Short mmCIF file of C-alpha atoms in Angstrom, two decimals:
data_model
loop_
_atom_site.label_atom_id
_atom_site.label_comp_id
_atom_site.label_asym_id
_atom_site.label_seq_id
_atom_site.Cartn_x
_atom_site.Cartn_y
_atom_site.Cartn_z
CA MET A 1 12.32 25.42 24.29
CA ASN A 2 11.33 28.79 22.79
CA THR A 3 12.56 32.29 23.42
CA GLN A 4 9.21 33.90 24.09
CA GLY A 5 7.51 31.80 26.78
CA PRO A 6 4.46 29.53 26.56
CA GLU A 7 1.94 32.34 26.03
CA GLY A 8 4.02 34.62 23.85
CA LEU A 9 5.50 32.75 20.90
CA ARG A 10 6.11 35.31 18.19
CA LEU A 11 7.50 34.55 14.75
CA PRO A 12 8.02 37.89 12.94
CA ARG A 13 10.97 36.67 10.85
CA SER A 14 9.17 33.45 9.98
CA ARG A 15 6.13 35.44 8.86
CA GLN A 16 8.34 37.60 6.65
CA ALA A 17 10.08 34.53 5.25
CA ASN A 18 6.70 32.90 4.55
CA GLU A 19 5.63 35.97 2.59
CA ARG A 20 8.81 35.75 0.53
CA LEU A 21 8.23 32.04 -0.05
CA HIS A 22 4.68 32.62 -1.31
CA ALA A 23 5.86 35.41 -3.61
CA MET A 24 8.15 33.03 -5.48
CA ILE A 25 7.01 29.45 -4.80
CA PRO A 26 3.40 28.29 -5.45
CA GLY A 27 2.00 27.31 -2.07
CA GLY A 28 5.02 28.68 -0.26
CA ALA A 29 6.69 25.26 0.03
CA HIS A 30 7.92 22.47 -2.20
CA THR A 31 5.86 19.85 -0.36
CA TYR A 32 2.17 20.43 0.36
CA ALA A 33 2.49 18.80 3.79
CA LYS A 34 5.01 21.53 4.71
CA GLY A 35 2.63 24.37 3.75
CA ASP A 36 1.79 27.08 6.27
CA ASP A 37 -1.89 26.12 5.87
CA GLN A 38 -0.95 23.03 7.90
CA TYR A 39 -0.12 25.25 10.89
CA PRO A 40 -2.05 27.78 12.98
CA ASP A 41 -2.24 31.39 11.86
CA ASP A 42 1.10 33.19 12.32
CA LEU A 43 2.68 30.08 13.84
CA ALA A 44 4.31 28.45 10.82
CA PRO A 45 8.03 28.49 11.68
CA VAL A 46 10.58 28.69 8.89
CA ILE A 47 13.55 26.53 9.83
CA SER A 48 17.07 27.85 10.09
CA HIS A 49 18.85 24.62 10.97
CA GLY A 50 18.57 21.34 12.82
CA ARG A 51 20.73 19.00 14.84
CA GLY A 52 19.69 15.69 16.25
CA ALA A 53 16.05 15.87 17.34
CA HIS A 54 15.98 19.67 17.53
CA VAL A 55 15.37 22.42 14.99
CA TRP A 56 15.71 26.18 15.25
CA ASP A 57 13.55 28.67 13.35
CA VAL A 58 14.75 31.95 11.88
CA ASP A 59 13.42 33.74 14.98
CA GLY A 60 15.79 31.77 17.20
CA ASN A 61 13.19 29.48 18.77
CA ARG A 62 14.23 25.89 19.43
CA TYR A 63 11.81 22.96 19.09
CA VAL A 64 11.77 19.25 19.71
CA GLU A 65 10.82 18.02 16.24
CA TYR A 66 8.68 15.03 15.32
CA GLY A 67 7.97 13.64 11.86
CA SER A 68 11.41 14.93 10.89
CA GLY A 69 11.56 15.70 7.18
CA LEU A 70 8.17 14.01 6.66
CA ARG A 71 9.55 10.81 8.25
CA SER A 72 12.77 10.87 6.25
CA VAL A 73 15.27 11.93 8.93
CA SER A 74 14.93 8.93 11.20
CA LEU A 75 18.48 9.10 12.60
CA GLY A 76 18.26 12.80 13.46
CA HIS A 77 19.49 15.89 11.65
CA ALA A 78 23.16 16.12 10.64
CA HIS A 79 23.88 12.57 11.82
CA PRO A 80 27.69 12.35 12.02
CA ARG A 81 28.00 9.01 10.23
CA VAL A 82 25.81 10.17 7.35
CA VAL A 83 27.43 13.59 7.11
CA GLU A 84 30.88 12.04 6.93
CA ALA A 85 29.85 9.59 4.20
CA VAL A 86 28.30 12.41 2.16
CA ARG A 87 31.29 14.70 2.62
CA ARG A 88 33.71 11.99 1.56
CA GLU A 89 31.92 11.43 -1.76
CA LEU A 90 31.42 15.13 -2.45
CA ASP A 91 35.17 15.52 -2.31
CA ARG A 92 35.47 12.79 -4.96
CA GLY A 93 32.84 14.10 -7.39
CA SER A 94 29.09 13.48 -7.29
CA ASN A 95 28.01 12.61 -10.83
CA PHE A 96 29.77 11.18 -13.88
CA VAL A 97 29.07 10.23 -17.49
CA ARG A 98 29.34 6.52 -16.58
CA PRO A 99 28.28 4.58 -13.49
CA SER A 100 30.39 5.07 -10.40
CA VAL A 101 31.72 2.18 -8.35
CA VAL A 102 29.57 3.64 -5.57
CA GLU A 103 26.52 2.41 -7.52
CA VAL A 104 27.85 -1.14 -7.31
CA GLU A 105 28.51 -0.82 -3.60
CA ALA A 106 25.14 0.80 -2.88
CA ALA A 107 23.23 -1.88 -4.81
CA GLU A 108 25.11 -4.64 -3.02
CA ARG A 109 24.46 -3.03 0.36
CA PHE A 110 20.76 -2.54 -0.39
CA LEU A 111 20.23 -6.10 -1.60
CA ALA A 112 22.07 -7.44 1.43
CA THR A 113 19.81 -5.34 3.67
CA VAL A 114 16.60 -6.29 1.78
CA PRO A 115 17.32 -9.91 0.82
CA THR A 116 13.80 -10.49 -0.51
CA ALA A 117 14.73 -8.33 -3.52
CA GLU A 118 16.95 -9.53 -6.38
CA MET A 119 17.61 -6.27 -8.24
CA VAL A 120 17.39 -2.59 -7.38
CA LYS A 121 17.33 0.72 -9.21
CA PHE A 122 17.83 4.04 -7.45
CA ALA A 123 16.07 7.36 -8.03
CA LYS A 124 15.54 10.60 -6.12
CA ASN A 125 11.97 10.47 -4.79
CA GLY A 126 9.17 8.09 -3.98
CA SER A 127 6.89 9.16 -6.81
CA ASP A 128 9.44 8.18 -9.45
CA VAL A 129 9.83 4.65 -8.16
CA THR A 130 6.15 3.94 -7.51
CA THR A 131 5.31 5.16 -11.00
CA ALA A 132 8.13 3.01 -12.40
CA ALA A 133 6.63 0.02 -10.58
CA VAL A 134 3.23 0.73 -12.13
CA ARG A 135 4.72 1.18 -15.60
CA LEU A 136 6.68 -2.03 -15.29
CA ALA A 137 3.62 -3.95 -14.11
CA ARG A 138 1.64 -2.66 -17.10
CA ALA A 139 4.43 -3.62 -19.49
CA VAL A 140 4.84 -7.12 -18.06
CA THR A 141 1.14 -7.95 -17.89
CA GLY A 142 -0.05 -6.04 -20.95
CA ARG A 143 -2.86 -4.63 -18.80
CA ALA A 144 -3.82 -1.01 -18.24
CA ARG A 145 -5.67 -0.83 -14.92
CA VAL A 146 -3.97 -0.12 -11.60
CA ALA A 147 -5.59 -1.15 -8.31
CA ILE A 148 -4.55 1.01 -5.36
CA CYS A 149 -5.43 0.58 -1.72
CA GLY A 150 -7.87 3.44 -1.25
CA ASP A 151 -7.27 3.66 2.50
CA HIS A 152 -3.68 4.84 2.09
CA PRO A 153 -3.09 8.56 1.56
CA PHE A 154 -0.39 8.92 -1.06
CA TYR A 155 1.52 7.01 -3.74
CA SER A 156 2.79 9.43 -6.35
CA VAL A 157 2.60 12.93 -7.81
CA ASP A 158 1.88 11.37 -11.19
CA ASP A 159 -1.50 11.37 -12.93
CA TRP A 160 -2.40 7.73 -12.31
CA PHE A 161 -2.73 8.55 -8.59
CA ILE A 162 -3.30 12.32 -8.30
CA GLY A 163 -6.36 12.00 -10.52
CA THR A 164 -8.02 9.97 -7.75
CA THR A 165 -7.59 12.74 -5.14
CA PRO A 166 -9.63 15.90 -4.54
CA MET A 167 -6.77 17.80 -6.26
CA SER A 168 -7.44 16.19 -9.64
CA ALA A 169 -7.48 19.40 -11.70
CA GLY A 170 -5.34 18.96 -14.81
CA VAL A 171 -5.61 15.18 -14.92
CA PRO A 172 -7.60 13.74 -17.85
CA ALA A 173 -10.55 11.59 -16.80
CA ALA A 174 -9.36 8.88 -19.18
CA THR A 175 -6.25 8.51 -17.04
CA THR A 176 -8.11 8.49 -13.74
CA ASP A 177 -10.59 5.90 -15.02
CA LEU A 178 -7.75 3.39 -15.27
CA THR A 179 -7.12 3.51 -11.51
CA VAL A 180 -9.46 1.57 -9.25
CA ALA A 181 -9.39 1.14 -5.47
CA PHE A 182 -9.72 -1.68 -2.98
CA PRO A 183 -10.10 -1.45 0.84
CA TYR A 184 -7.31 -2.43 3.19
CA GLY A 185 -7.79 -5.68 5.06
CA ASP A 186 -10.71 -6.92 2.95
CA LEU A 187 -9.66 -9.84 0.75
CA ALA A 188 -13.22 -10.56 -0.39
CA ALA A 189 -13.66 -7.00 -1.70
CA THR A 190 -10.32 -7.17 -3.46
CA GLU A 191 -11.19 -10.47 -5.10
CA GLU A 192 -14.52 -9.01 -6.22
CA LEU A 193 -12.63 -6.09 -7.81
CA LEU A 194 -10.22 -8.41 -9.61
CA THR A 195 -13.14 -10.52 -10.83
CA ARG A 196 -15.07 -7.47 -12.02
CA TYR A 197 -12.02 -6.31 -13.99
CA ARG A 198 -10.86 -9.77 -14.94
CA ASP A 199 -7.60 -9.76 -16.91
CA GLU A 200 -7.49 -5.94 -16.77
CA VAL A 201 -5.60 -5.19 -13.54
CA ALA A 202 -1.83 -4.87 -13.95
CA CYS A 203 -0.98 -4.56 -10.26
CA LEU A 204 -2.15 -4.25 -6.70
CA ILE A 205 -0.25 -1.48 -4.91
CA LEU A 206 -0.48 -0.71 -1.20
CA GLU A 207 1.42 0.10 1.95
CA PRO A 208 1.79 -3.27 3.69
CA ALA A 209 0.85 -1.65 7.02
CA THR A 210 -0.03 1.80 8.35
CA HIS A 211 -1.72 2.86 11.59
CA THR A 212 -3.10 -0.64 12.08
CA GLU A 213 -1.43 -4.01 11.78
CA PRO A 214 -2.49 -6.15 8.81
CA PRO A 215 -5.18 -8.67 9.78
CA PRO A 216 -3.83 -12.23 10.19
CA GLY A 217 -3.28 -13.78 6.78
CA TYR A 218 -4.15 -10.59 4.89
CA LEU A 219 -0.85 -9.95 3.12
CA ALA A 220 -0.43 -13.64 2.32
CA GLY A 221 -3.97 -13.58 0.96
CA LEU A 222 -3.11 -10.66 -1.32
CA ARG A 223 -0.07 -12.58 -2.52
CA GLU A 224 -2.33 -15.51 -3.44
CA LEU A 225 -4.89 -13.26 -5.15
CA ALA A 226 -2.20 -11.54 -7.22
CA ASP A 227 -0.80 -14.89 -8.31
CA ARG A 228 -4.22 -16.31 -9.17
CA HIS A 229 -5.30 -13.25 -11.15
CA GLY A 230 -1.97 -12.75 -12.88
CA CYS A 231 -1.21 -9.27 -11.55
CA VAL A 232 1.89 -7.81 -9.92
CA LEU A 233 1.94 -7.26 -6.14
CA VAL A 234 3.67 -3.98 -5.21
CA PHE A 235 4.47 -2.94 -1.63
CA ASP A 236 4.98 0.78 -1.11
CA GLU A 237 7.54 0.69 1.71
CA MET A 238 8.28 4.41 1.80
CA ILE A 239 7.29 4.50 5.46
CA THR A 240 7.44 0.88 6.56
CA GLY A 241 10.94 0.49 5.13
CA PHE A 242 13.32 0.90 8.10
CA ARG A 243 10.61 1.96 10.56
CA TRP A 244 9.11 -1.55 10.61
CA SER A 245 12.42 -3.23 9.82
CA GLU A 246 15.52 -2.26 7.88
CA ALA A 247 14.41 -4.94 5.42
CA GLY A 248 10.88 -3.55 5.27
CA ALA A 249 7.50 -4.82 6.35
CA GLN A 250 7.87 -7.63 3.82
CA SER A 251 10.58 -9.07 6.04
CA LEU A 252 8.67 -8.51 9.27
CA TYR A 253 5.48 -10.16 8.00
CA GLY A 254 7.15 -12.77 5.81
CA VAL A 255 5.30 -11.96 2.57
CA VAL A 256 7.41 -11.19 -0.50
CA PRO A 257 5.97 -8.78 -3.09
CA ASP A 258 6.95 -8.83 -6.75
CA LEU A 259 8.13 -5.22 -6.53
CA SER A 260 8.68 -2.84 -3.65
CA THR A 261 9.59 0.81 -3.30
CA PHE A 262 11.71 2.47 -0.62
CA GLY A 263 12.57 6.08 0.19
CA LYS A 264 12.22 8.55 3.06
CA ALA A 265 14.42 7.05 5.80
CA LEU A 266 16.72 5.45 3.22
CA GLY A 267 18.86 8.60 2.96
CA ASN A 268 18.22 10.28 6.33
CA GLY A 269 17.06 13.38 4.48
CA CYS A 270 19.23 12.98 1.39
CA ALA A 271 17.33 12.50 -1.86
CA VAL A 272 17.38 8.79 -2.66
CA SER A 273 14.71 6.18 -3.33
CA ALA A 274 14.71 2.64 -4.63
CA LEU A 275 12.65 0.30 -6.77
CA ALA A 276 13.45 -3.31 -5.94
CA GLY A 277 12.06 -6.67 -6.86
CA ARG A 278 12.20 -9.92 -8.76
CA ARG A 279 14.97 -10.25 -11.32
CA ASP A 280 12.70 -11.53 -14.08
CA LEU A 281 10.52 -8.40 -13.77
CA MET A 282 13.26 -5.84 -13.20
CA GLU A 283 15.24 -7.10 -16.20
CA TRP A 284 12.43 -5.83 -18.45
CA GLY A 285 13.95 -2.40 -17.77
CA GLY A 286 17.45 -3.57 -18.65
CA LEU A 287 19.48 -4.80 -21.59
CA ARG A 288 19.54 -8.55 -20.96
CA HIS A 289 16.19 -9.72 -22.26
CA SER A 290 14.75 -10.43 -25.69
CA GLY A 291 11.55 -8.37 -25.55
CA ASP A 292 10.74 -4.74 -26.29
CA ARG A 293 12.58 -2.24 -24.13
CA VAL A 294 10.74 -0.79 -21.14
CA PHE A 295 11.49 2.72 -19.92
CA LEU A 296 11.84 1.79 -16.27
CA LEU A 297 13.83 4.62 -14.69
CA SER A 298 16.38 7.02 -16.15
CA THR A 299 17.30 9.96 -13.96
CA THR A 300 20.32 12.23 -14.25
CA HIS A 301 20.68 12.49 -10.50
CA GLY A 302 19.40 9.07 -9.47
CA ALA A 303 22.87 7.78 -8.68
CA GLU A 304 24.53 10.84 -7.20
CA THR A 305 27.36 9.40 -5.19
CA HIS A 306 26.76 11.40 -2.01
CA SER A 307 23.11 10.32 -1.75
CA LEU A 308 24.02 6.68 -2.30
CA ALA A 309 26.75 7.04 0.31
CA ALA A 310 24.16 8.44 2.70
CA ALA A 311 21.93 5.44 2.03
CA MET A 312 24.77 3.03 2.75
CA ALA A 313 25.59 4.85 5.98
CA VAL A 314 21.94 4.69 7.04
CA GLN A 315 21.67 0.98 6.37
CA THR A 316 24.90 0.26 8.23
CA THR A 317 23.76 2.33 11.21
CA TYR A 318 20.37 0.64 11.37
CA VAL A 319 21.89 -2.84 11.32
CA GLU A 320 24.82 -2.19 13.66
CA GLU A 321 22.98 -0.03 16.20
CA GLY A 322 19.55 -1.67 16.23
CA VAL A 323 17.84 1.58 15.27
CA THR A 324 14.43 0.11 14.52
CA ALA A 325 14.19 -1.38 18.01
CA ARG A 326 15.14 1.96 19.54
CA LEU A 327 12.53 3.78 17.45
CA HIS A 328 9.94 1.40 18.82
CA ALA A 329 11.12 1.90 22.40
CA LEU A 330 11.07 5.68 22.06
CA GLY A 331 7.63 5.60 20.45
CA GLU A 332 6.24 3.38 23.18
CA ARG A 333 7.53 5.73 25.86
CA LEU A 334 6.06 8.74 24.06
CA ALA A 335 2.69 7.08 23.39
CA ALA A 336 2.33 6.01 27.01
CA GLY A 337 3.18 9.50 28.23
CA VAL A 338 0.77 11.24 25.86
CA ARG A 339 -2.05 8.85 26.72
CA ASP A 340 -1.48 9.35 30.43
CA ALA A 341 -1.40 13.13 29.98
CA ALA A 342 -4.62 13.10 27.97
CA ALA A 343 -6.33 10.85 30.50
CA GLY A 344 -5.17 13.03 33.37
CA MET A 345 -6.81 16.07 31.77
CA GLY A 346 -9.99 14.19 30.88
CA VAL A 347 -9.49 14.20 27.11
CA ALA A 348 -8.36 10.60 26.50
CA ASP A 349 -11.28 10.12 24.09
CA HIS A 350 -10.38 13.26 22.15
CA VAL A 351 -6.57 13.33 21.89
CA VAL A 352 -5.82 9.88 20.54
CA VAL A 353 -2.42 8.41 19.68
CA ARG A 354 -2.48 5.80 16.92
CA GLY A 355 -0.11 3.67 14.90
CA ARG A 356 2.94 1.53 15.30
CA ALA A 357 5.28 2.84 17.99
CA SER A 358 7.89 3.83 15.39
CA ASN A 359 5.31 5.71 13.32
CA LEU A 360 2.86 7.43 15.68
CA VAL A 361 0.22 9.91 14.61
CA PHE A 362 -2.43 11.63 16.66
CA ALA A 363 -6.11 12.37 16.12
CA THR A 364 -7.89 15.42 17.52
CA LEU A 365 -11.59 14.72 18.04
CA ASP A 366 -14.46 17.06 18.89
CA GLU A 367 -17.28 16.75 21.42
CA ASN A 368 -18.85 14.02 19.28
CA ARG A 369 -15.51 12.25 18.83
CA ARG A 370 -15.27 13.22 15.18
CA PRO A 371 -12.01 14.43 13.58
CA SER A 372 -11.76 18.19 13.98
CA GLN A 373 -9.44 20.66 12.27
CA PRO A 374 -10.26 23.45 14.79
CA TYR A 375 -9.28 21.20 17.69
CA ARG A 376 -6.15 20.15 15.80
CA THR A 377 -5.35 23.86 15.46
CA LEU A 378 -5.76 24.41 19.18
CA PHE A 379 -3.55 21.42 19.95
CA LEU A 380 -0.80 22.38 17.48
CA ARG A 381 -0.82 25.95 18.76
CA ARG A 382 -0.19 24.83 22.33
CA LEU A 383 2.52 22.39 21.24
CA LEU A 384 4.35 25.08 19.28
CA ALA A 385 4.10 27.50 22.20
CA GLY A 386 5.76 24.86 24.35
CA GLY A 387 8.60 24.28 21.92
CA VAL A 388 7.29 21.10 20.28
CA LEU A 389 6.98 20.98 16.47
CA ALA A 390 4.77 17.96 15.93
CA PRO A 391 2.51 17.52 12.89
CA SER A 392 2.71 13.89 14.03
CA PHE A 393 4.42 12.01 16.86
CA VAL A 394 6.78 10.13 14.54
CA VAL A 395 10.02 9.71 16.49
CA SER A 396 13.64 9.88 15.43
CA ASP A 397 16.57 7.98 16.91
CA ALA A 398 18.07 11.27 18.12
CA LEU A 399 15.36 11.89 20.72
CA SER A 400 16.43 11.69 24.35
CA ASP A 401 14.34 10.69 27.34
CA ALA A 402 14.45 14.35 28.38
CA ASP A 403 12.99 15.37 24.99
CA ILE A 404 10.12 12.96 25.44
CA ASP A 405 9.52 14.05 29.04
CA HIS A 406 9.38 17.67 27.88
CA THR A 407 6.99 16.72 25.08
CA VAL A 408 4.67 14.94 27.51
CA ASP A 409 4.67 17.98 29.81
CA VAL A 410 3.71 20.25 26.90
CA VAL A 411 1.03 17.79 25.77
CA ALA A 412 -0.44 17.86 29.28
CA GLN A 413 -0.63 21.66 29.13
CA ALA A 414 -2.25 21.46 25.69
CA CYS A 415 -4.76 18.89 26.95
CA ALA A 416 -5.74 21.22 29.82
CA VAL A 417 -6.69 23.88 27.27
CA TYR A 418 -8.38 21.19 25.14
CA ARG A 419 -10.56 20.30 28.13
CA LYS A 420 -11.59 23.95 28.53
CA ALA A 421 -12.58 24.12 24.87
CA LEU A 422 -14.61 20.91 25.13
CA ASP A 423 -16.39 22.24 28.20
CA ALA A 424 -17.13 25.46 26.36
CA GLY A 425 -18.32 23.51 23.32
CA ASP A 426 -16.25 25.72 21.02
CA PRO A 427 -12.47 25.68 20.37
CA THR A 428 -12.53 28.98 18.45
CA PRO A 429 -11.30 31.21 21.33
CA TRP A 430 -8.17 29.07 21.49
CA THR A 431 -7.38 28.57 17.78
CA GLY A 432 -5.93 32.05 17.20
CA GLY A 433 -7.45 32.32 13.72
CA ARG A 434 -8.43 30.09 10.83
CA PRO A 435 -8.20 26.32 11.32
CA VAL A 436 -5.43 24.28 9.80
CA LYS A 437 -6.47 22.51 6.62
CA PRO A 438 -6.15 19.01 5.20
CA VAL A 439 -3.55 18.67 2.43
CA PHE A 440 -5.91 17.08 -0.10
CA ARG A 441 -8.92 19.34 -0.60
CA ARG A 442 -10.80 20.68 -3.59
CA SER A 443 -10.59 24.43 -2.90
CA VAL A 444 -7.87 26.72 -1.57
#
């Protein structure tokens, strides 16, 4: 898949482009998860273009890509149906001084796709809508505290969440103190938290599922706890929306939150997100209630016609073509292949595939079966050399069986090197430089 061969991947133009990026953009990327610190030394490709499940870097190397657009491009790059919908609206104008009829159509389509919601408001990114959900919950309940599931990695770029991470510089402690955490899957601990902060918690916010399925009765139990303690239940469906079901995990598991947030796959790479929920709550941000006005969401570009058209095309494609089922089938094939390859090379306990088939991640474990950034570096380096760009194993609908077979072959080669490093007790000779780093960390 690359122009240099498995031992000789060279990225001189990407290195030059990365230097230019760092000279003008703090961190060299607009998303921390896309930073070159997430990739091995000198092997951080800068993308030229993509089509389907493949991307090309500025050096001309082609890769099978996983985790496309941080899980946002679930139909594949430049999907014809989405591109056509976007192009059609661009030719008609993208933003006006009054709502477009496209906003009506997009809202109707969304609420038909996610029937557990009664109203919806669109924005451009996930952080805006999760923060709007928190603000609305505080306004409705008159309470200040926010309870987040501490086992989930990210909710928002805003202070109420970022202050709880290792990158909390610049966030006042008074803000962070208002956010408390509960563990996933533990109803007793959550009830203890709500009792400790009785009548103080505005909302419980969590991803309904991640790398593990919710324990039986867990989500229904949260629903009951939220009702009993008078707080708002918010499902962050940025990832589970579409990948679990086009109607979200709330539909799959049969538990209806008060509010939910969608994004990522909603626009197949176009910037669109959604806050959805109960009419009586959402109307607090509107004009048809008798109370004080709530600043819910107001974004200049939140209803750009081409992004809403993309969202409608995505929803139609998912429903008509059974995309979620295909994502699961592709993920199952990939997971089985990777596990077999790891077992065949004697590293099944060290290269571990986890998660729902439509949302696979992998863990790289050391000799003591602990997470290891050096071993992750070794593994990523071998994948890149084989033409596989895979910060995760999250699949897209554009993958072919041949793409997956190639990926499994490259994984097997990477696992052979992994075995050598384990036997040597040191991955350093195979990392090619400094280890990759976690996104959330205190120091540079």
